[in-house]
Coordinates of C-alpha atoms and ligand atoms in Angstrom, one line a residue:
M1 CA 26.0 35.5 -26.1
R2 CA 24.7 34.3 -22.7
I3 CA 21.2 33.0 -22.6
G4 CA 18.9 32.7 -19.6
I5 CA 15.9 30.4 -19.7
L6 CA 12.7 30.6 -17.6
A7 CA 10.7 27.4 -17.4
S8 CA 7.8 26.2 -15.2
G9 CA 7.4 22.6 -16.4
R10 CA 9.1 19.6 -17.9
G11 CA 11.5 21.7 -20.0
S12 CA 11.7 20.0 -23.3
N13 CA 12.1 23.3 -25.2
M14 CA 14.7 24.3 -22.7
E15 CA 16.5 21.0 -23.3
A16 CA 16.4 21.5 -27.1
L17 CA 18.0 25.0 -26.6
I18 CA 20.7 23.7 -24.2
E19 CA 21.6 20.9 -26.6
A20 CA 21.8 23.2 -29.6
C21 CA 24.1 25.5 -27.7
R22 CA 26.3 22.6 -26.6
D23 CA 26.7 21.1 -30.1
G24 CA 27.3 24.5 -31.7
R25 CA 24.1 24.9 -33.7
I26 CA 23.5 28.0 -31.6
P27 CA 26.8 30.0 -31.0
A28 CA 25.8 30.9 -27.4
Q29 CA 25.8 29.5 -23.9
V30 CA 22.9 28.9 -21.6
A31 CA 24.1 30.6 -18.5
V32 CA 21.3 29.9 -16.1
V33 CA 17.8 28.3 -15.9
L34 CA 15.2 29.8 -13.5
S35 CA 11.9 28.4 -12.4
D36 CA 9.0 29.7 -10.4
R37 CA 8.1 26.0 -9.5
A38 CA 10.3 23.9 -7.2
A39 CA 9.0 20.7 -8.8
A40 CA 9.7 21.7 -12.4
G41 CA 11.4 18.9 -14.3
A42 CA 13.3 21.6 -16.1
L43 CA 15.5 22.3 -13.1
E44 CA 16.6 18.7 -12.8
T45 CA 17.2 18.4 -16.6
A46 CA 19.2 21.6 -16.7
R47 CA 21.5 20.4 -13.8
R48 CA 21.9 17.0 -15.5
L49 CA 23.1 18.9 -18.6
G50 CA 25.6 20.9 -16.5
V51 CA 23.6 24.2 -16.5
E52 CA 23.1 26.2 -13.3
A53 CA 19.4 26.1 -12.3
H54 CA 17.5 27.8 -9.5
H55 CA 14.0 27.9 -8.1
L56 CA 12.8 31.3 -7.1
N57 CA 9.6 31.2 -5.1
P58 CA 7.1 33.9 -6.0
R59 CA 5.8 33.7 -2.4
D60 CA 9.1 35.0 -1.1
H61 CA 8.3 38.3 -2.9
G62 CA 5.5 40.6 -2.1
S63 CA 4.2 41.2 -5.6
R64 CA 4.6 40.1 -9.2
E65 CA 6.8 43.2 -9.8
A66 CA 9.1 42.3 -6.8
F67 CA 9.4 38.7 -8.0
D68 CA 10.3 40.0 -11.5
R69 CA 12.9 42.3 -10.1
A70 CA 14.5 39.3 -8.3
L71 CA 14.5 37.3 -11.6
V72 CA 16.1 40.2 -13.4
A73 CA 18.8 40.5 -10.7
V74 CA 19.8 36.9 -11.1
L75 CA 19.8 37.1 -14.9
Q76 CA 21.9 40.2 -14.9
R77 CA 24.3 38.7 -12.4
H78 CA 24.8 35.9 -15.0
G79 CA 25.4 38.4 -17.8
V80 CA 22.3 37.3 -19.6
E81 CA 21.6 39.1 -22.9
L82 CA 18.8 37.0 -24.2
V83 CA 15.9 35.5 -22.2
C84 CA 14.0 32.5 -23.5
L85 CA 10.7 31.7 -22.0
A86 CA 10.1 28.0 -22.4
G87 CA 6.9 26.8 -20.9
Y88 CA 7.1 29.6 -18.3
M89 CA 3.6 29.9 -16.9
K90 CA 3.7 33.3 -15.2
L91 CA 2.9 36.6 -16.9
V92 CA 5.9 38.9 -17.0
S93 CA 5.5 42.5 -15.8
R94 CA 6.9 45.8 -17.0
E95 CA 9.7 45.3 -14.4
F96 CA 10.9 42.2 -16.3
I97 CA 10.4 43.5 -19.8
G98 CA 12.0 46.9 -19.3
P99 CA 15.6 45.7 -18.7
F100 CA 15.4 43.2 -21.5
Q101 CA 13.3 45.1 -24.0
G102 CA 13.3 43.3 -27.4
R103 CA 15.5 40.5 -25.9
I104 CA 12.9 38.1 -24.6
L105 CA 11.5 35.3 -26.7
N106 CA 8.6 33.0 -26.1
I107 CA 7.3 29.8 -27.7
H108 CA 3.5 29.3 -27.8
P109 CA 1.8 26.2 -29.2
S110 CA -0.6 27.8 -31.6
L111 CA -0.5 29.9 -34.8
L112 CA -0.8 33.3 -33.0
P113 CA -2.9 35.4 -32.9
A114 CA -5.2 32.4 -32.8
F115 CA -5.6 30.7 -29.4
P116 CA -3.4 32.7 -26.9
G117 CA -3.4 31.5 -23.3
L118 CA -3.7 28.1 -21.8
D119 CA -4.4 24.8 -23.6
A120 CA -3.9 26.2 -27.1
Q121 CA -3.7 22.8 -28.7
R122 CA -7.0 21.8 -27.2
Q123 CA -8.6 25.0 -28.3
A124 CA -7.5 24.4 -31.9
L125 CA -8.8 20.8 -31.8
E126 CA -12.2 21.9 -30.3
Y127 CA -12.5 24.7 -32.8
G128 CA -12.2 22.2 -35.6
C129 CA -9.0 23.6 -37.1
K130 CA -7.5 21.7 -40.0
V131 CA -4.1 23.3 -39.4
A132 CA -2.5 24.0 -36.1
G133 CA 1.1 24.9 -35.1
C134 CA 3.4 27.0 -33.0
T135 CA 4.9 30.5 -32.8
V136 CA 8.1 32.0 -31.5
H137 CA 7.6 35.7 -30.8
I138 CA 9.3 38.6 -29.0
V139 CA 7.6 39.2 -25.6
E140 CA 5.6 42.3 -25.0
L141 CA 3.4 43.2 -22.0
E142 CA 0.2 41.7 -23.4
M143 CA 0.2 37.9 -23.1
D144 CA 1.2 35.9 -26.3
S145 CA 1.5 39.1 -28.3
G146 CA 4.6 40.7 -29.8
P147 CA 6.3 40.5 -33.2
I148 CA 6.5 37.0 -34.7
V149 CA 10.0 35.5 -35.3
M150 CA 8.9 32.1 -36.7
Q151 CA 5.9 29.9 -37.1
A152 CA 5.4 26.3 -38.1
A153 CA 2.1 24.7 -39.2
V154 CA 1.1 21.1 -38.7
P155 CA -2.0 19.3 -40.0
V156 CA -4.8 18.4 -37.7
R157 CA -5.8 14.8 -38.6
D158 CA -9.3 13.3 -38.2
G159 CA -8.2 10.8 -35.6
D160 CA -6.2 13.3 -33.5
T161 CA -6.6 13.5 -29.7
E162 CA -5.2 16.4 -27.7
Q163 CA -2.2 14.2 -27.0
T164 CA -1.3 13.4 -30.6
L165 CA -1.7 17.0 -31.6
V166 CA 0.4 18.2 -28.7
A167 CA 3.2 15.8 -29.7
R168 CA 3.1 16.8 -33.4
I169 CA 3.3 20.5 -32.5
L170 CA 6.0 20.0 -29.9
E171 CA 8.4 18.5 -32.4
E172 CA 8.0 21.7 -34.5
E173 CA 8.4 23.8 -31.4
H174 CA 11.8 22.4 -30.7
R175 CA 12.8 23.0 -34.3
I176 CA 11.7 26.6 -34.7
Y177 CA 12.8 27.7 -31.2
V178 CA 16.3 26.5 -31.9
E179 CA 16.3 28.2 -35.3
S180 CA 14.8 31.4 -33.9
V181 CA 17.4 31.7 -31.2
R182 CA 20.1 30.9 -33.7
R183 CA 18.9 33.8 -35.9
F184 CA 18.7 36.1 -32.9
V185 CA 22.2 35.3 -31.6
A186 CA 23.6 35.6 -35.2
G187 CA 22.2 39.1 -35.4
E188 CA 20.0 38.2 -38.3
L189 CA 16.8 39.7 -37.0
R190 CA 15.5 43.2 -37.2
V191 CA 12.1 44.4 -36.0
V192 CA 10.4 46.7 -38.4
G193 CA 7.1 47.8 -36.9
R194 CA 5.3 44.5 -36.1
R195 CA 7.4 42.5 -38.5
V196 CA 10.6 40.6 -37.7
V197 CA 12.7 40.6 -40.8
R198 CA 16.0 38.9 -41.6
V199 CA 18.9 41.0 -42.6
A200 CA 20.9 40.0 -45.6
D201 CA 24.3 40.6 -44.2
P202 CA 24.3 40.1 -40.5
P203 CA 27.2 41.3 -38.3
R204 CA 29.3 38.5 -37.0
P205 CA 28.3 37.4 -33.5
Ligands
LIG1 C1 5.1 24.0 -24.8 O1 4.1 23.5 -25.5 C2 5.2 25.5 -25.0 O2 4.9 25.9 -26.3 C3 4.2 26.0 -24.0 O3 4.4 25.2 -22.9 C4 4.9 23.9 -23.3 C5 6.1 23.7 -22.5 O4 6.7 22.4 -22.8 N1 4.5 27.4 -23.7 P1 8.2 22.1 -22.3 O5 8.2 22.4 -20.8 O6 9.1 23.0 -23.1 O7 8.4 20.7 -22.6

């Protein structure tokens, strides 16, 4: 299976996915990395790891829909069957979701449905949560919604700062994103209503 990754920032989740594909933990190949930000560290990291990576500038396209159509065209040209959002900061439109219905995953640094949106870890800390975590979910139109593939919880400790909590959650992000993509690629996942369930006897990839 060919995977496309969209990233706007440093790209540590992207890197975890590329590494897992390279060493065979995920039986798939990252075909292309795309970013809406020219300065995204993810682009450089992807190229260093031998993955084709491109910046697409939203300003070159008249609307969000037009930009999304351009992204879809590049992904389709690379034969992408699964799209992973990894710190991708733009909202995706219907134009993007349509062609990849049920085949777009996202990682979010909270236990959804708590704390969607920006600065989720800070929101959890400020709320006084004792437990925080991260979620991998299938992307739907509404931000940070969609059936949940995996979640991992971490404790919030008394001495935590935003930085220490972010780091604790990030470690779990890398782990559950890799495992979620592995399950998807292996054909182990089925969506039943809002629930993502694992099938007992998946077809061979
Ligand atoms: C991660 O915390 C991810 O959950 C969120 O944005 C951050 C991206 O980090 N959506 P990285 O670019 O993968 O290092």
